[in-house]
């Protein structure tokens, strides 16, 4: 299995919409 | 020059190194009233876990722990899919590896009980059960920063009986069947690095913020706790299973949560429950995978410096990919990693290569540089969702003399 680790998640807002069956990323959302 | 700037990041090397001064994010303060918790790096200056309770890990130790976590995730997935896992059969991985802990670098502080006691918990999307150490620590408790939670001093704590539905749900949430002691449900969870927590399964009031209170939250009240939890009072499980905080608060927050990890260990991030804090610029990709715990994604391509790597889509389809807040370094199928490393090296050829750092084998000695120009890396998720990785997510520095590409290969494309 490949794993998208937490170093790559830095500076990206990560959104888990589990009920909607989707994961989102937003640039600039952490500034 | 314009085209080159479009495909490269130019960054100060000091931005990759830890700072000794906490510089909290202003964004967190604005969000606090909307179901938001502050996320801090356990070993950074914004953490209140002091040196007495948290032993700072070396980069090598962090990466070794990270490998334990990845091995554990692979073992769990292999068990569920019936795949033979070669590594999982070795003595390094317990047969019943319940979950994963690894380095667990990010923590949030919540309130538990009545009156609420503040507890710093490791923030983990790769496991489900939330637990904390509990008095009287019948067998063993490790050192933690805050006073250990005492259920006898809370007016809202109650034990869960062995016959309760939630007790039987521990099997999938922890990977272990629950026990029973004097009619009280007993949980046990063991992590990939051999850390574990065993104790009573209980129900309690959980205070996220003054406006966000979860009554009757099911959690583990640990009486025997040992391992690499380093000063944290326990763990906040944000996985997909029914006992995770995400599922337990489904009525209130509709199974939506979001976070920003601190871009440096000296800054802060946030963890927000519910959709109120979610901005409009979010690009979504479909959640995949049949795992009850992990969040599966579909990776379809990687670009380096504006050029798409020549990787067959079947390479990504064979293994699949999950997103995990507790794993430090991204693992890729070796065929994909090889293409990534080769392209990265080709575009970084003006910088001198240096020795490997544990699992990271593409490292540079940047001692003689103040700024570095690195190729942009983007990942293309299913549904054509292109996400550019921030420069802080491309390199991992062990001082300026050893700055490494922050990706590593799996053992085999079928892993």
Short mmCIF file of C-alpha atoms in Angstrom, two decimals:
data_model
loop_
_atom_site.label_atom_id
_atom_site.label_comp_id
_atom_site.label_asym_id
_atom_site.label_seq_id
_atom_site.Cartn_x
_atom_site.Cartn_y
_atom_site.Cartn_z
CA UNK A 1 0.00 0.00 0.00
CA UNK A 2 1.21 3.52 -0.69
CA UNK A 3 0.70 6.07 2.03
CA UNK A 4 0.33 9.81 1.60
CA UNK A 5 2.26 11.02 4.62
CA UNK A 6 1.93 14.04 6.83
CA UNK A 7 4.98 15.89 5.47
CA UNK A 8 3.14 16.24 2.16
CA UNK A 9 0.03 17.51 3.95
CA UNK A 10 1.81 20.58 5.32
CA UNK A 11 0.42 23.90 4.05
CA UNK A 12 -2.59 22.14 2.49
CA UNK A 13 -5.97 22.33 4.18
CA UNK A 14 -7.21 18.73 4.12
CA UNK A 15 -10.96 18.17 4.24
CA UNK A 16 -12.57 14.81 5.01
CA UNK A 17 -16.19 14.64 3.91
CA UNK A 18 -16.73 11.03 4.92
CA UNK A 19 -20.49 11.06 4.47
CA UNK A 20 -20.03 12.55 1.00
CA UNK A 21 -17.35 9.98 0.16
CA UNK A 22 -14.67 12.50 -0.72
CA UNK A 23 -11.42 14.04 0.49
CA UNK A 24 -10.44 17.58 -0.46
CA UNK A 25 -7.32 19.71 -0.57
CA UNK A 26 -7.08 23.50 -0.52
CA UNK A 27 -3.98 25.51 -1.19
CA UNK A 28 -3.67 28.68 0.85
CA UNK A 29 -6.11 27.40 3.45
CA UNK A 30 -3.47 27.20 6.16
CA UNK A 31 -1.91 30.63 5.80
CA UNK B 1 12.85 32.63 -16.82
CA UNK B 2 9.13 32.96 -16.32
CA UNK B 3 8.53 29.39 -17.46
CA UNK B 4 11.25 28.13 -15.10
CA UNK B 5 9.78 30.04 -12.15
CA UNK B 6 6.43 28.46 -12.93
CA UNK B 7 7.84 24.98 -12.41
CA UNK B 8 10.21 25.65 -9.49
CA UNK B 9 10.00 26.72 -5.84
CA UNK B 10 12.70 29.01 -4.51
CA UNK B 11 12.92 28.78 -0.77
CA UNK B 12 15.13 29.86 2.07
CA UNK B 13 16.90 26.85 3.55
CA UNK B 14 16.14 28.12 7.04
CA UNK B 15 12.45 27.59 6.33
CA UNK B 16 13.09 23.83 6.36
CA UNK B 17 14.83 23.87 9.73
CA UNK B 18 13.12 23.90 13.14
CA UNK B 19 12.80 27.17 15.04
CA UNK B 20 12.97 27.53 18.80
CA UNK B 21 10.27 30.20 18.95
CA UNK B 22 6.55 29.44 18.69
CA UNK B 23 4.79 31.44 16.02
CA UNK B 24 1.11 30.42 16.25
CA UNK B 25 -1.15 30.71 13.25
CA UNK B 26 -3.57 33.65 13.37
CA UNK B 27 -6.06 31.51 11.49
CA UNK B 28 -6.47 29.19 14.46
CA UNK B 29 -7.52 31.99 16.74
CA UNK B 30 -10.22 33.06 14.32
CA UNK B 31 -11.53 29.54 13.99
CA UNK B 32 -11.58 28.59 17.66
CA UNK B 33 -15.25 29.39 18.07
CA UNK B 34 -16.25 27.05 15.23
CA UNK B 35 -15.48 23.62 16.61
CA UNK B 36 -11.74 24.04 16.12
CA UNK B 37 -8.89 22.57 18.09
CA UNK B 38 -5.32 23.78 17.83
CA UNK B 39 -2.87 21.27 16.35
CA UNK B 40 0.75 21.47 17.45
CA UNK B 41 3.88 19.47 16.77
CA UNK B 42 4.72 17.37 19.80
CA UNK B 43 8.41 18.28 19.77
CA UNK B 44 8.08 21.91 18.66
CA UNK B 45 8.17 25.09 20.79
CA UNK B 46 4.36 25.46 20.57
CA UNK B 47 3.88 22.19 22.45
CA UNK B 48 3.41 22.42 26.19
CA UNK B 49 4.72 18.89 26.63
CA UNK B 50 8.04 19.65 28.24
CA UNK B 51 11.41 17.98 27.93
CA UNK B 52 10.81 16.01 31.12
CA UNK B 53 7.97 14.06 29.61
CA UNK B 54 8.83 14.08 25.90
CA UNK B 55 12.14 12.73 24.75
CA UNK B 56 12.99 14.44 21.48
CA UNK B 57 13.58 11.88 18.78
CA UNK B 58 16.39 11.98 16.26
CA UNK B 59 15.42 12.13 12.60
CA UNK B 60 16.57 8.51 12.26
CA UNK B 61 14.31 7.46 15.16
CA UNK B 62 11.36 9.31 13.63
CA UNK B 63 11.89 7.52 10.33
CA UNK B 64 12.33 4.14 11.99
CA UNK B 65 9.07 4.63 13.89
CA UNK B 66 7.46 5.74 10.64
CA UNK B 67 8.45 2.45 9.05
CA UNK B 68 6.84 0.55 11.95
CA UNK B 69 3.63 2.43 11.31
CA UNK B 70 3.69 1.68 7.59
CA UNK B 71 4.45 -2.00 8.22
CA UNK B 72 1.51 -2.12 10.62
CA UNK B 73 -0.86 -0.52 8.10
CA UNK B 74 0.23 -3.00 5.45
CA UNK B 75 -0.26 -5.91 7.85
CA UNK B 76 -3.78 -4.78 8.72
CA UNK B 77 -4.78 -4.30 5.10
CA UNK B 78 -3.25 -7.62 4.07
CA UNK B 79 -5.21 -9.38 6.81
CA UNK B 80 -8.48 -7.87 5.67
CA UNK B 81 -7.96 -8.59 1.99
CA UNK B 82 -6.62 -12.07 2.62
CA UNK B 83 -3.39 -11.15 0.87
CA UNK B 84 -0.28 -12.83 2.06
CA UNK B 85 1.91 -10.20 3.63
CA UNK B 86 5.50 -11.29 3.60
CA UNK B 87 6.67 -8.61 5.99
CA UNK B 88 3.72 -9.10 8.29
CA UNK B 89 4.70 -12.69 8.88
CA UNK B 90 8.00 -11.64 10.41
CA UNK B 91 8.45 -11.31 14.14
CA UNK B 92 8.69 -7.53 13.88
CA UNK B 93 4.94 -7.26 13.30
CA UNK B 94 2.61 -8.67 15.91
CA UNK B 95 0.08 -11.09 14.48
CA UNK B 96 -2.71 -8.99 15.89
CA UNK B 97 -1.29 -5.60 15.11
CA UNK B 98 -4.36 -3.66 16.06
CA UNK B 99 -3.46 -0.28 14.81
CA UNK B 100 -0.67 2.15 14.17
CA UNK B 101 1.12 4.76 16.17
CA UNK B 102 4.48 5.46 14.60
CA UNK B 103 5.83 8.80 15.57
CA UNK B 104 2.41 10.44 16.16
CA UNK B 105 3.86 13.90 15.94
CA UNK B 106 0.75 16.07 16.09
CA UNK B 107 -1.36 16.64 19.17
CA UNK B 108 -4.59 18.41 20.11
CA UNK B 109 -5.92 19.29 23.55
CA UNK B 110 -9.47 18.35 24.57
CA UNK B 111 -11.47 18.43 27.79
CA UNK B 112 -12.77 15.18 29.31
CA UNK B 113 -15.27 14.67 32.14
CA UNK B 114 -17.13 16.94 34.55
CA UNK B 115 -15.47 19.13 35.56
CA UNK B 116 -13.50 18.95 32.31
CA UNK B 117 -9.85 17.96 32.57
CA UNK B 118 -7.54 19.10 29.76
CA UNK B 119 -5.73 16.27 27.98
CA UNK B 120 -3.26 16.37 25.08
CA UNK B 121 -4.04 13.58 22.63
CA UNK B 122 -2.19 12.35 19.55
CA UNK B 123 -4.21 13.26 16.49
CA UNK B 124 -4.54 10.22 14.21
CA UNK B 125 -6.62 9.60 11.09
CA UNK B 126 -5.12 6.10 10.87
CA UNK B 127 -6.84 4.61 13.92
CA UNK B 128 -10.31 4.62 15.43
CA UNK B 129 -10.39 4.22 19.19
CA UNK B 130 -9.91 7.30 21.36
CA UNK B 131 -8.31 6.47 24.70
CA UNK B 132 -6.52 8.14 27.57
CA UNK B 133 -4.62 6.90 30.60
CA UNK B 134 -6.87 6.53 33.64
CA UNK B 135 -6.41 6.44 37.38
CA UNK B 136 -5.77 4.29 39.30
CA UNK B 137 -3.45 2.91 36.57
CA UNK B 138 -4.09 -0.61 37.87
CA UNK B 139 -1.12 -2.02 35.98
CA UNK B 140 0.99 0.73 34.38
CA UNK B 141 0.92 4.32 33.15
CA UNK B 142 3.74 6.18 31.44
CA UNK B 143 4.66 9.78 32.29
CA UNK B 144 2.33 12.36 30.80
CA UNK B 145 2.24 16.12 31.01
CA UNK B 146 -1.22 16.65 32.44
CA UNK B 147 -2.64 14.92 35.51
CA UNK B 148 -3.94 11.46 34.59
CA UNK B 149 -7.71 11.36 34.13
CA UNK B 150 -9.56 10.07 37.19
CA UNK B 151 -13.03 8.74 36.27
CA UNK B 152 -13.98 8.56 39.95
CA UNK B 153 -13.71 12.35 40.17
CA UNK B 154 -16.01 12.97 37.19
CA UNK B 155 -19.77 13.11 37.63
CA UNK B 156 -20.44 12.08 34.02
CA UNK B 157 -18.30 8.95 33.64
CA UNK B 158 -19.83 5.50 33.34
CA UNK B 159 -18.50 2.07 32.41
CA UNK B 160 -19.84 0.23 29.37
CA UNK B 161 -21.26 -3.22 30.01
CA UNK B 162 -19.96 -6.32 28.26
CA UNK B 163 -23.30 -6.82 26.54
CA UNK B 164 -23.51 -3.32 25.02
CA UNK B 165 -23.39 -3.07 21.23
CA UNK B 166 -20.49 -0.65 21.46
CA UNK B 167 -18.44 -3.26 23.34
CA UNK B 168 -18.67 -5.66 20.40
CA UNK B 169 -17.69 -2.84 18.03
CA UNK B 170 -14.26 -2.79 19.64
CA UNK B 171 -13.32 -5.82 17.57
CA UNK B 172 -13.16 -3.86 14.33
CA UNK B 173 -12.02 -0.61 15.95
CA UNK B 174 -9.02 -2.14 17.69
CA UNK B 175 -8.36 -5.41 15.85
CA UNK B 176 -8.81 -7.26 19.14
CA UNK B 177 -11.87 -8.88 20.70
CA UNK B 178 -12.96 -7.12 23.90
CA UNK B 179 -12.67 -8.74 27.29
CA UNK B 180 -15.05 -8.62 30.24
CA UNK B 181 -14.29 -7.87 33.87
CA UNK B 182 -17.06 -7.72 36.49
CA UNK B 183 -19.56 -6.96 33.70
CA UNK B 184 -17.46 -4.07 32.41
CA UNK B 185 -16.20 -4.14 28.83
CA UNK B 186 -12.40 -4.27 28.55
CA UNK B 187 -10.59 -3.02 25.44
CA UNK B 188 -7.08 -3.72 24.27
CA UNK B 189 -5.23 -2.00 21.44
CA UNK B 190 -1.71 -2.70 20.29
CA UNK B 191 0.19 -0.62 17.79
CA UNK B 192 2.71 -1.46 15.11
CA UNK B 193 5.64 -0.39 17.26
CA UNK B 194 4.49 -2.68 20.12
CA UNK B 195 3.00 0.18 22.13
CA UNK B 196 -0.33 -0.73 23.69
CA UNK B 197 -3.20 0.39 25.89
CA UNK B 198 -5.57 -1.88 27.84
CA UNK B 199 -8.36 -0.74 30.12
CA UNK B 200 -12.04 -0.22 30.74
CA UNK B 201 -14.35 0.90 27.99
CA UNK B 202 -16.26 3.94 29.24
CA UNK B 203 -18.56 6.77 28.34
CA UNK B 204 -17.86 10.40 29.19
CA UNK B 205 -18.50 14.03 28.32
CA UNK B 206 -15.96 15.27 25.77
CA UNK B 207 -15.40 19.02 25.46
CA UNK B 208 -13.80 20.08 22.18
CA UNK B 209 -14.41 23.79 22.71
CA UNK B 210 -16.69 25.64 25.09
CA UNK B 211 -19.37 25.54 22.38
CA UNK B 212 -18.69 22.02 21.17
CA UNK B 213 -19.51 19.36 23.74
CA UNK B 214 -20.08 15.67 22.99
CA UNK B 215 -22.06 13.92 25.71
CA UNK B 216 -21.75 10.17 26.15
CA UNK B 217 -18.57 9.79 24.12
CA UNK B 218 -17.24 6.21 24.07
CA UNK B 219 -13.54 5.96 24.85
CA UNK B 220 -10.89 3.74 26.38
CA UNK B 221 -9.94 4.40 30.00
CA UNK B 222 -6.45 2.88 30.01
CA UNK B 223 -5.19 0.96 33.04
CA UNK B 224 -2.15 -0.59 31.39
CA UNK B 225 -0.40 1.71 28.96
CA UNK B 226 3.09 1.30 27.61
CA UNK B 227 4.95 2.62 24.62
CA UNK B 228 6.02 5.58 22.59
CA UNK B 229 3.26 8.01 23.45
CA UNK B 230 5.84 10.45 24.79
CA UNK B 231 4.01 12.73 27.17
CA UNK B 232 0.66 12.71 25.39
CA UNK B 233 -2.29 11.57 27.50
CA UNK B 234 -3.55 9.21 24.81
CA UNK B 235 -4.89 9.21 21.29
CA UNK B 236 -7.75 10.81 19.35
CA UNK B 237 -8.94 8.30 16.73
CA UNK B 238 -10.19 9.99 13.54
CA UNK B 239 -10.57 6.85 11.40
CA UNK B 240 -13.64 5.59 9.53
CA UNK B 241 -14.84 2.89 11.91
CA UNK B 242 -17.99 3.21 14.02
CA UNK B 243 -16.22 4.02 17.27
CA UNK B 244 -14.08 6.84 15.86
CA UNK B 245 -14.85 10.38 16.97
CA UNK B 246 -15.89 11.09 13.37
CA UNK B 247 -18.59 8.40 13.46
CA UNK B 248 -19.65 9.08 17.05
CA UNK B 249 -20.32 12.73 16.22
CA UNK B 250 -22.00 12.04 12.86
CA UNK B 251 -25.30 13.59 13.93
CA UNK B 252 -23.61 16.78 15.02
CA UNK B 253 -20.88 17.26 12.41
CA UNK B 254 -22.14 15.07 9.53
CA UNK B 255 -18.85 13.17 9.34
CA UNK B 256 -16.99 16.22 8.06
CA UNK B 257 -13.70 17.39 9.53
CA UNK B 258 -10.73 19.32 8.24
CA UNK B 259 -7.26 20.19 9.37
CA UNK B 260 -4.09 22.06 8.63
CA UNK B 261 -0.89 20.59 9.96
CA UNK B 262 1.67 23.18 11.10
CA UNK B 263 3.99 23.88 8.17
CA UNK B 264 6.87 24.08 10.65
CA UNK B 265 7.16 22.53 14.10
CA UNK B 266 7.24 26.08 15.50
CA UNK B 267 3.81 27.01 14.14
CA UNK B 268 0.31 25.75 14.86
CA UNK B 269 -2.46 24.23 12.79
CA UNK B 270 -6.06 23.35 13.48
CA UNK B 271 -8.50 20.48 13.51
CA UNK B 272 -12.10 21.51 12.84
CA UNK B 273 -15.22 19.37 13.11
CA UNK B 274 -18.13 20.15 10.80
CA UNK B 275 -18.30 21.94 7.50
CA UNK B 276 -18.53 25.52 8.76
CA UNK B 277 -14.80 26.17 8.46
CA UNK B 278 -14.39 24.58 5.02
CA UNK B 279 -13.42 27.13 2.37
CA UNK B 280 -14.64 27.26 -1.19
CA UNK B 281 -11.28 26.64 -2.83
CA UNK B 282 -11.23 22.97 -1.90
CA UNK B 283 -10.63 20.47 -4.72
CA UNK B 284 -12.14 17.09 -3.95
CA UNK B 285 -11.29 13.55 -4.94
CA UNK B 286 -13.38 10.46 -4.32
CA UNK B 287 -12.79 8.48 -1.15
CA UNK B 288 -12.01 4.90 -2.13
CA UNK B 289 -11.13 1.58 -0.58
CA UNK B 290 -13.08 -0.94 1.35
CA UNK B 291 -11.11 -0.56 4.57
CA UNK B 292 -13.25 0.27 7.58
CA UNK B 293 -10.48 2.30 9.16
CA UNK B 294 -8.32 3.91 6.50
CA UNK B 295 -9.04 6.71 4.06
CA UNK B 296 -8.23 5.42 0.57
CA UNK B 297 -7.53 7.69 -2.40
CA UNK B 298 -6.80 7.03 -6.06
CA UNK B 299 -3.48 8.34 -7.33
CA UNK B 300 -3.24 8.52 -11.12
CA UNK B 301 -0.11 10.53 -11.95
CA UNK B 302 2.79 12.58 -10.56
CA UNK B 303 4.41 15.61 -12.20
CA UNK B 304 7.89 16.96 -11.42
CA UNK B 305 8.88 20.40 -12.67
CA UNK B 306 5.85 20.48 -14.95
CA UNK B 307 6.61 17.13 -16.60
CA UNK B 308 4.38 14.13 -16.04
CA UNK B 309 6.39 11.09 -14.97
CA UNK B 310 6.28 8.09 -17.32
CA UNK B 311 4.48 5.74 -14.94
CA UNK B 312 1.86 3.28 -16.13
CA UNK B 313 -1.51 3.86 -14.35
CA UNK B 314 -1.54 0.16 -13.48
CA UNK B 315 1.39 0.79 -11.11
CA UNK B 316 -0.86 2.96 -8.95
CA UNK B 317 -3.89 0.73 -9.37
CA UNK B 318 -2.02 -2.34 -8.14
CA UNK B 319 -1.25 -1.03 -4.68
CA UNK B 320 -3.70 1.78 -3.95
CA UNK B 321 -2.90 4.65 -1.63
CA UNK B 322 -4.19 5.92 1.71
CA UNK B 323 -3.90 9.31 3.37
CA UNK B 324 -2.75 9.24 6.97
CA UNK B 325 -2.02 12.06 9.41
CA UNK B 326 0.30 9.85 11.43
CA UNK B 327 2.67 8.66 8.72
CA UNK B 328 5.52 11.08 8.16
CA UNK B 329 6.89 10.05 4.76
CA UNK B 330 4.89 9.21 1.65
CA UNK B 331 5.49 5.69 0.35
CA UNK B 332 5.15 5.00 -3.36
CA UNK B 333 5.36 1.82 -5.43
CA UNK B 334 9.07 1.38 -6.22
CA UNK B 335 8.48 1.85 -9.95
CA UNK B 336 6.83 5.22 -9.26
CA UNK B 337 9.43 6.22 -6.69
CA UNK B 338 12.24 5.39 -9.06
CA UNK B 339 10.76 7.65 -11.75
CA UNK B 340 10.20 10.42 -9.20
CA UNK B 341 13.71 10.24 -7.79
CA UNK B 342 15.27 10.14 -11.25
CA UNK B 343 13.33 13.22 -12.44
CA UNK B 344 14.03 15.09 -9.20
CA UNK B 345 17.76 14.37 -9.40
CA UNK B 346 17.85 15.50 -13.02
CA UNK B 347 16.33 18.85 -12.08
CA UNK B 348 18.50 19.24 -8.98
CA UNK B 349 21.79 18.40 -10.67
CA UNK B 350 23.43 21.67 -9.66
CA UNK B 351 23.33 20.61 -6.00
CA UNK B 352 25.72 18.01 -4.53
CA UNK B 353 24.21 14.68 -3.52
CA UNK B 354 25.07 13.26 -0.12
CA UNK B 355 24.53 10.13 1.98
CA UNK B 356 21.09 8.59 2.57
CA UNK B 357 19.04 9.36 5.64
CA UNK B 358 17.41 6.11 6.79
CA UNK B 359 14.68 5.34 4.23
CA UNK B 360 15.35 8.58 2.31
CA UNK B 361 17.92 7.97 -0.42
CA UNK B 362 17.82 11.20 -2.47
CA UNK B 363 19.67 13.66 -0.25
CA UNK B 364 21.67 16.84 -0.84
CA UNK B 365 24.38 18.70 1.04
CA UNK B 366 23.22 22.34 0.91
CA UNK B 367 25.79 23.66 3.39
CA UNK B 368 27.02 26.28 0.94
CA UNK B 369 23.60 27.61 -0.03
CA UNK B 370 21.16 30.02 1.57
CA UNK B 371 18.36 29.46 -0.91
CA UNK B 372 17.49 26.44 -2.96
CA UNK B 373 15.51 26.10 -6.16
CA UNK B 374 13.52 22.87 -6.25
CA UNK B 375 11.18 21.50 -8.91
CA UNK B 376 7.49 21.64 -8.09
CA UNK B 377 5.83 18.29 -7.47
CA UNK B 378 2.12 17.75 -8.05
CA UNK B 379 -0.06 14.70 -7.61
CA UNK B 380 -3.06 13.95 -9.77
CA UNK B 381 -5.86 12.26 -7.84
CA UNK B 382 -8.84 10.41 -9.30
CA UNK B 383 -11.36 12.71 -10.95
CA UNK B 384 -8.54 14.82 -12.43
CA UNK B 385 -7.89 16.62 -9.15
CA UNK B 386 -4.43 18.13 -9.39
CA UNK B 387 -2.80 19.10 -6.08
CA UNK B 388 0.53 20.88 -5.89
CA UNK B 389 2.59 19.86 -2.89
CA UNK B 390 3.95 22.77 -0.88
CA UNK B 391 7.76 23.06 -0.77
CA UNK B 392 7.74 22.08 2.93
CA UNK B 393 6.27 18.75 1.80
CA UNK B 394 8.90 18.02 -0.82
CA UNK B 395 12.04 18.13 1.32
CA UNK B 396 12.83 16.77 4.77
CA UNK B 397 15.92 18.30 6.39
CA UNK B 398 18.31 16.82 8.91
CA UNK B 399 20.24 20.09 9.05
CA UNK B 400 21.45 21.88 5.92
CA UNK B 401 24.05 19.21 5.23
CA UNK B 402 21.43 16.51 4.63
CA UNK B 403 18.26 17.69 2.90
CA UNK B 404 16.30 14.83 1.37
CA UNK B 405 13.46 14.22 -1.02
CA UNK B 406 10.60 13.37 1.37
CA UNK B 407 9.36 10.26 -0.43
CA UNK B 408 10.31 6.61 -0.03
CA UNK B 409 9.63 3.41 -1.96
CA UNK B 410 7.62 0.43 -0.79
CA UNK B 411 9.38 -2.91 -0.97
CA UNK B 412 7.45 -4.06 -4.00
CA UNK B 413 4.91 -2.65 -6.49
CA UNK B 414 2.35 -5.11 -5.12
CA UNK B 415 2.69 -3.82 -1.54
#
